[in-house]
């Protein structure tokens, strides 16, 4: 076994404990979501969490990767509470994140309660865009933008019109903000330049 060199336990044990923690958190989340109020896909979902010991990195604040894991639960909350998840799985589709960018503004520390909000910003002919924000009270600790799409379990991607047909009426004022379109263009172009 290798040690991290920082006097910590061997790397294998924290990974195992962390995985158990994530599955436990997922189980609690799935139970809690059943008792929460219904939403539409156009509402903003709010999920409360508390930073636990297994969320921390060696600097004793929430690990940057943990934010991304919890964002999965935020998106799941919105899909489950709106009934969209049931419709998607019946079709044999599943969502995938194709790009994301997160900005960390304030640290989250052990025992701290925080809210994760998730909302759909809009869509274009290929992607659905979401914003997710971590807050303690009114203070933004981190915010992220996500580019996602749906794939078929049988192979291939789902056309955006099919996805929107499954969601129902799209609000007329739902427009992809210019800064999101710029981010999409820049992040898509950059990958081709490498």
PDB file of N, CA and C in Angstrom, residues 107-180:
ATOM      1  N   UNK A 107     -15.047  28.790   0.541  1.00  0.00           N
ATOM      2  CA  UNK A 107     -14.907  27.395   0.988  1.00  0.00           C
ATOM      3  C   UNK A 107     -16.129  26.956   1.779  1.00  0.00           C
ATOM      4  N   UNK A 108     -16.449  25.680   1.644  1.00  0.00           N
ATOM      5  CA  UNK A 108     -17.435  25.031   2.503  1.00  0.00           C
ATOM      6  C   UNK A 108     -16.646  24.148   3.461  1.00  0.00           C
ATOM      7  N   UNK A 109     -16.959  24.232   4.748  1.00  0.00           N
ATOM      8  CA  UNK A 109     -16.176  23.536   5.764  1.00  0.00           C
ATOM      9  C   UNK A 109     -17.036  22.549   6.553  1.00  0.00           C
ATOM     10  N   UNK A 110     -16.364  21.709   7.330  1.00  0.00           N
ATOM     11  CA  UNK A 110     -17.012  20.624   8.068  1.00  0.00           C
ATOM     12  C   UNK A 110     -18.213  21.110   8.876  1.00  0.00           C
ATOM     13  N   UNK A 111     -19.325  20.420   8.695  1.00  0.00           N
ATOM     14  CA  UNK A 111     -20.541  20.705   9.438  1.00  0.00           C
ATOM     15  C   UNK A 111     -21.397  21.820   8.853  1.00  0.00           C
ATOM     16  N   UNK A 112     -20.889  22.537   7.880  1.00  0.00           N
ATOM     17  CA  UNK A 112     -21.610  23.673   7.324  1.00  0.00           C
ATOM     18  C   UNK A 112     -22.785  23.201   6.466  1.00  0.00           C
ATOM     19  N   UNK A 113     -23.943  23.811   6.694  1.00  0.00           N
ATOM     20  CA  UNK A 113     -25.113  23.534   5.869  1.00  0.00           C
ATOM     21  C   UNK A 113     -25.088  24.449   4.653  1.00  0.00           C
ATOM     22  N   UNK A 114     -25.529  23.901   3.508  1.00  0.00           N
ATOM     23  CA  UNK A 114     -25.573  24.713   2.299  1.00  0.00           C
ATOM     24  C   UNK A 114     -26.717  24.252   1.417  1.00  0.00           C
ATOM     25  N   UNK A 115     -27.111  25.122   0.510  1.00  0.00           N
ATOM     26  CA  UNK A 115     -28.194  24.862  -0.439  1.00  0.00           C
ATOM     27  C   UNK A 115     -27.594  24.758  -1.835  1.00  0.00           C
ATOM     28  N   UNK A 116     -28.065  23.792  -2.593  1.00  0.00           N
ATOM     29  CA  UNK A 116     -27.687  23.658  -3.996  1.00  0.00           C
ATOM     30  C   UNK A 116     -28.929  23.909  -4.840  1.00  0.00           C
ATOM     31  N   UNK A 117     -28.902  24.972  -5.627  1.00  0.00           N
ATOM     32  CA  UNK A 117     -30.022  25.247  -6.532  1.00  0.00           C
ATOM     33  C   UNK A 117     -29.641  24.798  -7.936  1.00  0.00           C
ATOM     34  N   UNK A 118     -30.626  24.276  -8.650  1.00  0.00           N
ATOM     35  CA  UNK A 118     -30.421  23.775 -10.018  1.00  0.00           C
ATOM     36  C   UNK A 118     -31.574  24.247 -10.881  1.00  0.00           C
ATOM     37  N   UNK A 119     -31.235  24.815 -12.049  1.00  0.00           N
ATOM     38  CA  UNK A 119     -32.297  25.263 -12.956  1.00  0.00           C
ATOM     39  C   UNK A 119     -31.829  25.175 -14.404  1.00  0.00           C
ATOM     40  N   UNK A 120     -32.801  24.962 -15.281  1.00  0.00           N
ATOM     41  CA  UNK A 120     -32.535  24.939 -16.715  1.00  0.00           C
ATOM     42  C   UNK A 120     -32.474  26.387 -17.192  1.00  0.00           C
ATOM     43  N   UNK A 121     -31.396  26.723 -17.899  1.00  0.00           N
ATOM     44  CA  UNK A 121     -31.248  28.069 -18.454  1.00  0.00           C
ATOM     45  C   UNK A 121     -31.849  28.185 -19.847  1.00  0.00           C
ATOM     46  N   UNK A 122     -31.802  27.085 -20.593  1.00  0.00           N
ATOM     47  CA  UNK A 122     -32.306  27.114 -21.958  1.00  0.00           C
ATOM     48  C   UNK A 122     -31.717  25.984 -22.770  1.00  0.00           C
ATOM     49  N   UNK A 123     -31.908  26.056 -24.072  1.00  0.00           N
ATOM     50  CA  UNK A 123     -31.416  25.010 -24.967  1.00  0.00           C
ATOM     51  C   UNK A 123     -31.099  25.624 -26.316  1.00  0.00           C
ATOM     52  N   UNK A 124     -30.312  24.920 -27.088  1.00  0.00           N
ATOM     53  CA  UNK A 124     -30.126  25.268 -28.491  1.00  0.00           C
ATOM     54  C   UNK A 124     -30.474  24.026 -29.301  1.00  0.00           C
ATOM     55  N   UNK A 125     -30.004  23.915 -30.520  1.00  0.00           N
ATOM     56  CA  UNK A 125     -30.389  22.765 -31.345  1.00  0.00           C
ATOM     57  C   UNK A 125     -29.673  21.472 -30.963  1.00  0.00           C
ATOM     58  N   UNK A 126     -28.763  21.537 -29.984  1.00  0.00           N
ATOM     59  CA  UNK A 126     -28.025  20.339 -29.596  1.00  0.00           C
ATOM     60  C   UNK A 126     -27.967  20.085 -28.089  1.00  0.00           C
ATOM     61  N   UNK A 127     -27.921  21.154 -27.301  1.00  0.00           N
ATOM     62  CA  UNK A 127     -27.642  21.038 -25.866  1.00  0.00           C
ATOM     63  C   UNK A 127     -28.747  21.628 -24.998  1.00  0.00           C
ATOM     64  N   UNK A 128     -28.803  21.126 -23.775  1.00  0.00           N
ATOM     65  CA  UNK A 128     -29.601  21.728 -22.714  1.00  0.00           C
ATOM     66  C   UNK A 128     -28.595  22.318 -21.734  1.00  0.00           C
ATOM     67  N   UNK A 129     -28.833  23.555 -21.303  1.00  0.00           N
ATOM     68  CA  UNK A 129     -27.909  24.249 -20.412  1.00  0.00           C
ATOM     69  C   UNK A 129     -28.556  24.435 -19.045  1.00  0.00           C
ATOM     70  N   UNK A 130     -27.765  24.192 -18.018  1.00  0.00           N
ATOM     71  CA  UNK A 130     -28.249  24.347 -16.642  1.00  0.00           C
ATOM     72  C   UNK A 130     -27.264  25.176 -15.840  1.00  0.00           C
ATOM     73  N   UNK A 131     -27.798  25.830 -14.834  1.00  0.00           N
ATOM     74  CA  UNK A 131     -26.977  26.549 -13.863  1.00  0.00           C
ATOM     75  C   UNK A 131     -27.194  25.900 -12.506  1.00  0.00           C
ATOM     76  N   UNK A 132     -26.111  25.712 -11.761  1.00  0.00           N
ATOM     77  CA  UNK A 132     -26.206  25.163 -10.412  1.00  0.00           C
ATOM     78  C   UNK A 132     -25.356  26.032  -9.487  1.00  0.00           C
ATOM     79  N   UNK A 133     -25.952  26.396  -8.343  1.00  0.00           N
ATOM     80  CA  UNK A 133     -25.307  27.336  -7.430  1.00  0.00           C
ATOM     81  C   UNK A 133     -25.332  26.786  -6.005  1.00  0.00           C
ATOM     82  N   UNK A 134     -24.174  26.815  -5.348  1.00  0.00           N
ATOM     83  CA  UNK A 134     -24.030  26.434  -3.949  1.00  0.00           C
ATOM     84  C   UNK A 134     -24.061  27.711  -3.114  1.00  0.00           C
ATOM     85  N   UNK A 135     -24.966  27.747  -2.109  1.00  0.00           N
ATOM     86  CA  UNK A 135     -25.088  28.931  -1.262  1.00  0.00           C
ATOM     87  C   UNK A 135     -25.152  28.558   0.211  1.00  0.00           C
ATOM     88  N   UNK A 136     -24.575  29.427   1.019  1.00  0.00           N
ATOM     89  CA  UNK A 136     -24.795  29.415   2.459  1.00  0.00           C
ATOM     90  C   UNK A 136     -25.528  30.713   2.742  1.00  0.00           C
ATOM     91  N   UNK A 137     -26.812  30.605   3.074  1.00  0.00           N
ATOM     92  CA  UNK A 137     -27.631  31.805   3.189  1.00  0.00           C
ATOM     93  C   UNK A 137     -27.691  32.486   1.827  1.00  0.00           C
ATOM     94  N   UNK A 138     -27.350  33.757   1.787  1.00  0.00           N
ATOM     95  CA  UNK A 138     -27.339  34.505   0.529  1.00  0.00           C
ATOM     96  C   UNK A 138     -25.962  34.521  -0.135  1.00  0.00           C
ATOM     97  N   UNK A 139     -24.980  33.909   0.510  1.00  0.00           N
ATOM     98  CA  UNK A 139     -23.609  33.935   0.005  1.00  0.00           C
ATOM     99  C   UNK A 139     -23.370  32.803  -0.991  1.00  0.00           C
ATOM    100  N   UNK A 140     -22.945  33.151  -2.192  1.00  0.00           N
ATOM    101  CA  UNK A 140     -22.618  32.152  -3.213  1.00  0.00           C
ATOM    102  C   UNK A 140     -21.229  31.600  -2.909  1.00  0.00           C
ATOM    103  N   UNK A 141     -21.145  30.288  -2.753  1.00  0.00           N
ATOM    104  CA  UNK A 141     -19.866  29.611  -2.492  1.00  0.00           C
ATOM    105  C   UNK A 141     -19.264  29.044  -3.773  1.00  0.00           C
ATOM    106  N   UNK A 142     -20.107  28.621  -4.692  1.00  0.00           N
ATOM    107  CA  UNK A 142     -19.650  28.105  -5.986  1.00  0.00           C
ATOM    108  C   UNK A 142     -20.822  28.167  -6.953  1.00  0.00           C
ATOM    109  N   UNK A 143     -20.516  28.391  -8.229  1.00  0.00           N
ATOM    110  CA  UNK A 143     -21.564  28.355  -9.242  1.00  0.00           C
ATOM    111  C   UNK A 143     -21.014  27.689 -10.494  1.00  0.00           C
ATOM    112  N   UNK A 144     -21.909  26.992 -11.189  1.00  0.00           N
ATOM    113  CA  UNK A 144     -21.483  26.182 -12.327  1.00  0.00           C
ATOM    114  C   UNK A 144     -22.476  26.290 -13.470  1.00  0.00           C
ATOM    115  N   UNK A 145     -21.957  26.067 -14.658  1.00  0.00           N
ATOM    116  CA  UNK A 145     -22.770  25.978 -15.871  1.00  0.00           C
ATOM    117  C   UNK A 145     -22.543  24.585 -16.457  1.00  0.00           C
ATOM    118  N   UNK A 146     -23.602  23.948 -16.936  1.00  0.00           N
ATOM    119  CA  UNK A 146     -23.530  22.578 -17.441  1.00  0.00           C
ATOM    120  C   UNK A 146     -24.146  22.528 -18.831  1.00  0.00           C
ATOM    121  N   UNK A 147     -23.492  21.779 -19.704  1.00  0.00           N
ATOM    122  CA  UNK A 147     -24.017  21.492 -21.051  1.00  0.00           C
ATOM    123  C   UNK A 147     -24.314  19.994 -21.065  1.00  0.00           C
ATOM    124  N   UNK A 148     -25.565  19.621 -21.349  1.00  0.00           N
ATOM    125  CA  UNK A 148     -25.951  18.211 -21.288  1.00  0.00           C
ATOM    126  C   UNK A 148     -26.800  17.824 -22.492  1.00  0.00           C
ATOM    127  N   UNK A 149     -26.906  16.539 -22.689  1.00  0.00           N
ATOM    128  CA  UNK A 149     -27.775  15.981 -23.730  1.00  0.00           C
ATOM    129  C   UNK A 149     -28.267  14.624 -23.255  1.00  0.00           C
ATOM    130  N   UNK A 150     -29.119  13.998 -24.036  1.00  0.00           N
ATOM    131  CA  UNK A 150     -29.638  12.677 -23.700  1.00  0.00           C
ATOM    132  C   UNK A 150     -29.187  11.680 -24.757  1.00  0.00           C
ATOM    133  N   UNK A 151     -28.852  10.489 -24.290  1.00  0.00           N
ATOM    134  CA  UNK A 151     -28.468   9.391 -25.174  1.00  0.00           C
ATOM    135  C   UNK A 151     -29.474   8.266 -25.045  1.00  0.00           C
ATOM    136  N   UNK A 152     -29.531   7.428 -26.075  1.00  0.00           N
ATOM    137  CA  UNK A 152     -30.404   6.250 -26.068  1.00  0.00           C
ATOM    138  C   UNK A 152     -29.612   5.034 -25.582  1.00  0.00           C
ATOM    139  N   UNK A 153     -30.236   4.229 -24.773  1.00  0.00           N
ATOM    140  CA  UNK A 153     -29.562   3.010 -24.304  1.00  0.00           C
ATOM    141  C   UNK A 153     -29.240   2.086 -25.476  1.00  0.00           C
ATOM    142  N   UNK A 154     -29.975   2.218 -26.555  1.00  0.00           N
ATOM    143  CA  UNK A 154     -29.729   1.404 -27.754  1.00  0.00           C
ATOM    144  C   UNK A 154     -28.640   2.003 -28.638  1.00  0.00           C
ATOM    145  N   UNK A 155     -28.178   3.198 -28.284  1.00  0.00           N
ATOM    146  CA  UNK A 155     -27.121   3.859 -29.041  1.00  0.00           C
ATOM    147  C   UNK A 155     -27.599   5.131 -29.715  1.00  0.00           C
ATOM    148  N   UNK A 156     -26.732   6.105 -29.775  1.00  0.00           N
ATOM    149  CA  UNK A 156     -27.031   7.370 -30.430  1.00  0.00           C
ATOM    150  C   UNK A 156     -27.620   8.394 -29.483  1.00  0.00           C
ATOM    151  N   UNK A 157     -27.663   9.629 -29.954  1.00  0.00           N
ATOM    152  CA  UNK A 157     -28.187  10.711 -29.133  1.00  0.00           C
ATOM    153  C   UNK A 157     -29.651  10.987 -29.472  1.00  0.00           C
ATOM    154  N   UNK A 158     -30.323  11.612 -28.535  1.00  0.00           N
ATOM    155  CA  UNK A 158     -31.732  11.964 -28.699  1.00  0.00           C
ATOM    156  C   UNK A 158     -31.796  13.391 -29.229  1.00  0.00           C
ATOM    157  N   UNK A 159     -32.563  13.591 -30.287  1.00  0.00           N
ATOM    158  CA  UNK A 159     -32.737  14.918 -30.862  1.00  0.00           C
ATOM    159  C   UNK A 159     -33.379  15.844 -29.836  1.00  0.00           C
ATOM    160  N   UNK A 160     -32.917  17.085 -29.795  1.00  0.00           N
ATOM    161  CA  UNK A 160     -33.412  18.047 -28.809  1.00  0.00           C
ATOM    162  C   UNK A 160     -34.929  18.236 -28.894  1.00  0.00           C
ATOM    163  N   UNK A 161     -35.488  18.169 -30.097  1.00  0.00           N
ATOM    164  CA  UNK A 161     -36.943  18.315 -30.246  1.00  0.00           C
ATOM    165  C   UNK A 161     -37.693  17.168 -29.574  1.00  0.00           C
ATOM    166  N   UNK A 162     -37.117  15.965 -29.611  1.00  0.00           N
ATOM    167  CA  UNK A 162     -37.741  14.832 -28.919  1.00  0.00           C
ATOM    168  C   UNK A 162     -37.720  15.041 -27.413  1.00  0.00           C
ATOM    169  N   UNK A 163     -36.592  15.546 -26.913  1.00  0.00           N
ATOM    170  CA  UNK A 163     -36.482  15.811 -25.469  1.00  0.00           C
ATOM    171  C   UNK A 163     -37.511  16.854 -25.062  1.00  0.00           C
ATOM    172  N   UNK A 164     -37.590  17.935 -25.792  1.00  0.00           N
ATOM    173  CA  UNK A 164     -38.533  19.000 -25.452  1.00  0.00           C
ATOM    174  C   UNK A 164     -39.979  18.531 -25.584  1.00  0.00           C
ATOM    175  N   UNK A 165     -40.237  17.645 -26.524  1.00  0.00           N
ATOM    176  CA  UNK A 165     -41.572  17.070 -26.661  1.00  0.00           C
ATOM    177  C   UNK A 165     -41.969  16.274 -25.431  1.00  0.00           C
ATOM    178  N   UNK A 166     -40.997  15.650 -24.798  1.00  0.00           N
ATOM    179  CA  UNK A 166     -41.256  14.862 -23.591  1.00  0.00           C
ATOM    180  C   UNK A 166     -41.440  15.750 -22.366  1.00  0.00           C
ATOM    181  N   UNK A 167     -40.783  16.910 -22.369  1.00  0.00           N
ATOM    182  CA  UNK A 167     -40.887  17.843 -21.243  1.00  0.00           C
ATOM    183  C   UNK A 167     -42.244  18.525 -21.226  1.00  0.00           C
ATOM    184  N   UNK A 168     -42.727  18.907 -22.386  1.00  0.00           N
ATOM    185  CA  UNK A 168     -43.980  19.654 -22.457  1.00  0.00           C
ATOM    186  C   UNK A 168     -43.717  21.086 -22.874  1.00  0.00           C
ATOM    187  N   UNK A 169     -44.632  21.965 -22.563  1.00  0.00           N
ATOM    188  CA  UNK A 169     -44.539  23.361 -22.990  1.00  0.00           C
ATOM    189  C   UNK A 169     -43.274  24.027 -22.455  1.00  0.00           C
ATOM    190  N   UNK A 170     -42.535  24.646 -23.367  1.00  0.00           N
ATOM    191  CA  UNK A 170     -41.327  25.377 -22.998  1.00  0.00           C
ATOM    192  C   UNK A 170     -41.714  26.836 -22.804  1.00  0.00           C
ATOM    193  N   UNK A 171     -41.319  27.443 -21.686  1.00  0.00           N
ATOM    194  CA  UNK A 171     -41.637  28.861 -21.487  1.00  0.00           C
ATOM    195  C   UNK A 171     -41.103  29.715 -22.640  1.00  0.00           C
ATOM    196  N   UNK A 172     -41.915  30.639 -23.104  1.00  0.00           N
ATOM    197  CA  UNK A 172     -41.528  31.471 -24.243  1.00  0.00           C
ATOM    198  C   UNK A 172     -40.302  32.327 -23.963  1.00  0.00           C
ATOM    199  N   UNK A 173     -40.127  32.725 -22.708  1.00  0.00           N
ATOM    200  CA  UNK A 173     -39.015  33.609 -22.369  1.00  0.00           C
ATOM    201  C   UNK A 173     -37.718  32.853 -22.043  1.00  0.00           C
ATOM    202  N   UNK A 174     -37.718  31.544 -22.227  1.00  0.00           N
ATOM    203  CA  UNK A 174     -36.529  30.743 -21.921  1.00  0.00           C
ATOM    204  C   UNK A 174     -35.534  30.876 -23.072  1.00  0.00           C
ATOM    205  N   UNK A 175     -34.522  31.668 -22.865  1.00  0.00           N
ATOM    206  CA  UNK A 175     -33.502  31.932 -23.874  1.00  0.00           C
ATOM    207  C   UNK A 175     -32.128  31.628 -23.282  1.00  0.00           C
ATOM    208  N   UNK A 176     -31.272  30.999 -24.061  1.00  0.00           N
ATOM    209  CA  UNK A 176     -29.906  30.764 -23.611  1.00  0.00           C
ATOM    210  C   UNK A 176     -29.215  32.127 -23.498  1.00  0.00           C
ATOM    211  N   UNK A 177     -28.728  32.483 -22.303  1.00  0.00           N
ATOM    212  CA  UNK A 177     -28.033  33.773 -22.161  1.00  0.00           C
ATOM    213  C   UNK A 177     -26.816  33.841 -23.087  1.00  0.00           C
ATOM    214  N   UNK A 178     -26.490  35.037 -23.529  1.00  0.00           N
ATOM    215  CA  UNK A 178     -25.353  35.219 -24.437  1.00  0.00           C
ATOM    216  C   UNK A 178     -24.056  34.684 -23.845  1.00  0.00           C
ATOM    217  N   UNK A 179     -23.850  34.895 -22.533  1.00  0.00           N
ATOM    218  CA  UNK A 179     -22.599  34.443 -21.920  1.00  0.00           C
ATOM    219  C   UNK A 179     -22.499  32.918 -21.933  1.00  0.00           C
ATOM    220  N   UNK A 180     -23.644  32.233 -21.874  1.00  0.00           N
ATOM    221  CA  UNK A 180     -23.647  30.769 -21.936  1.00  0.00           C
ATOM    222  C   UNK A 180     -23.321  30.305 -23.354  1.00  0.00           C
TER     223      UNK A 180
END
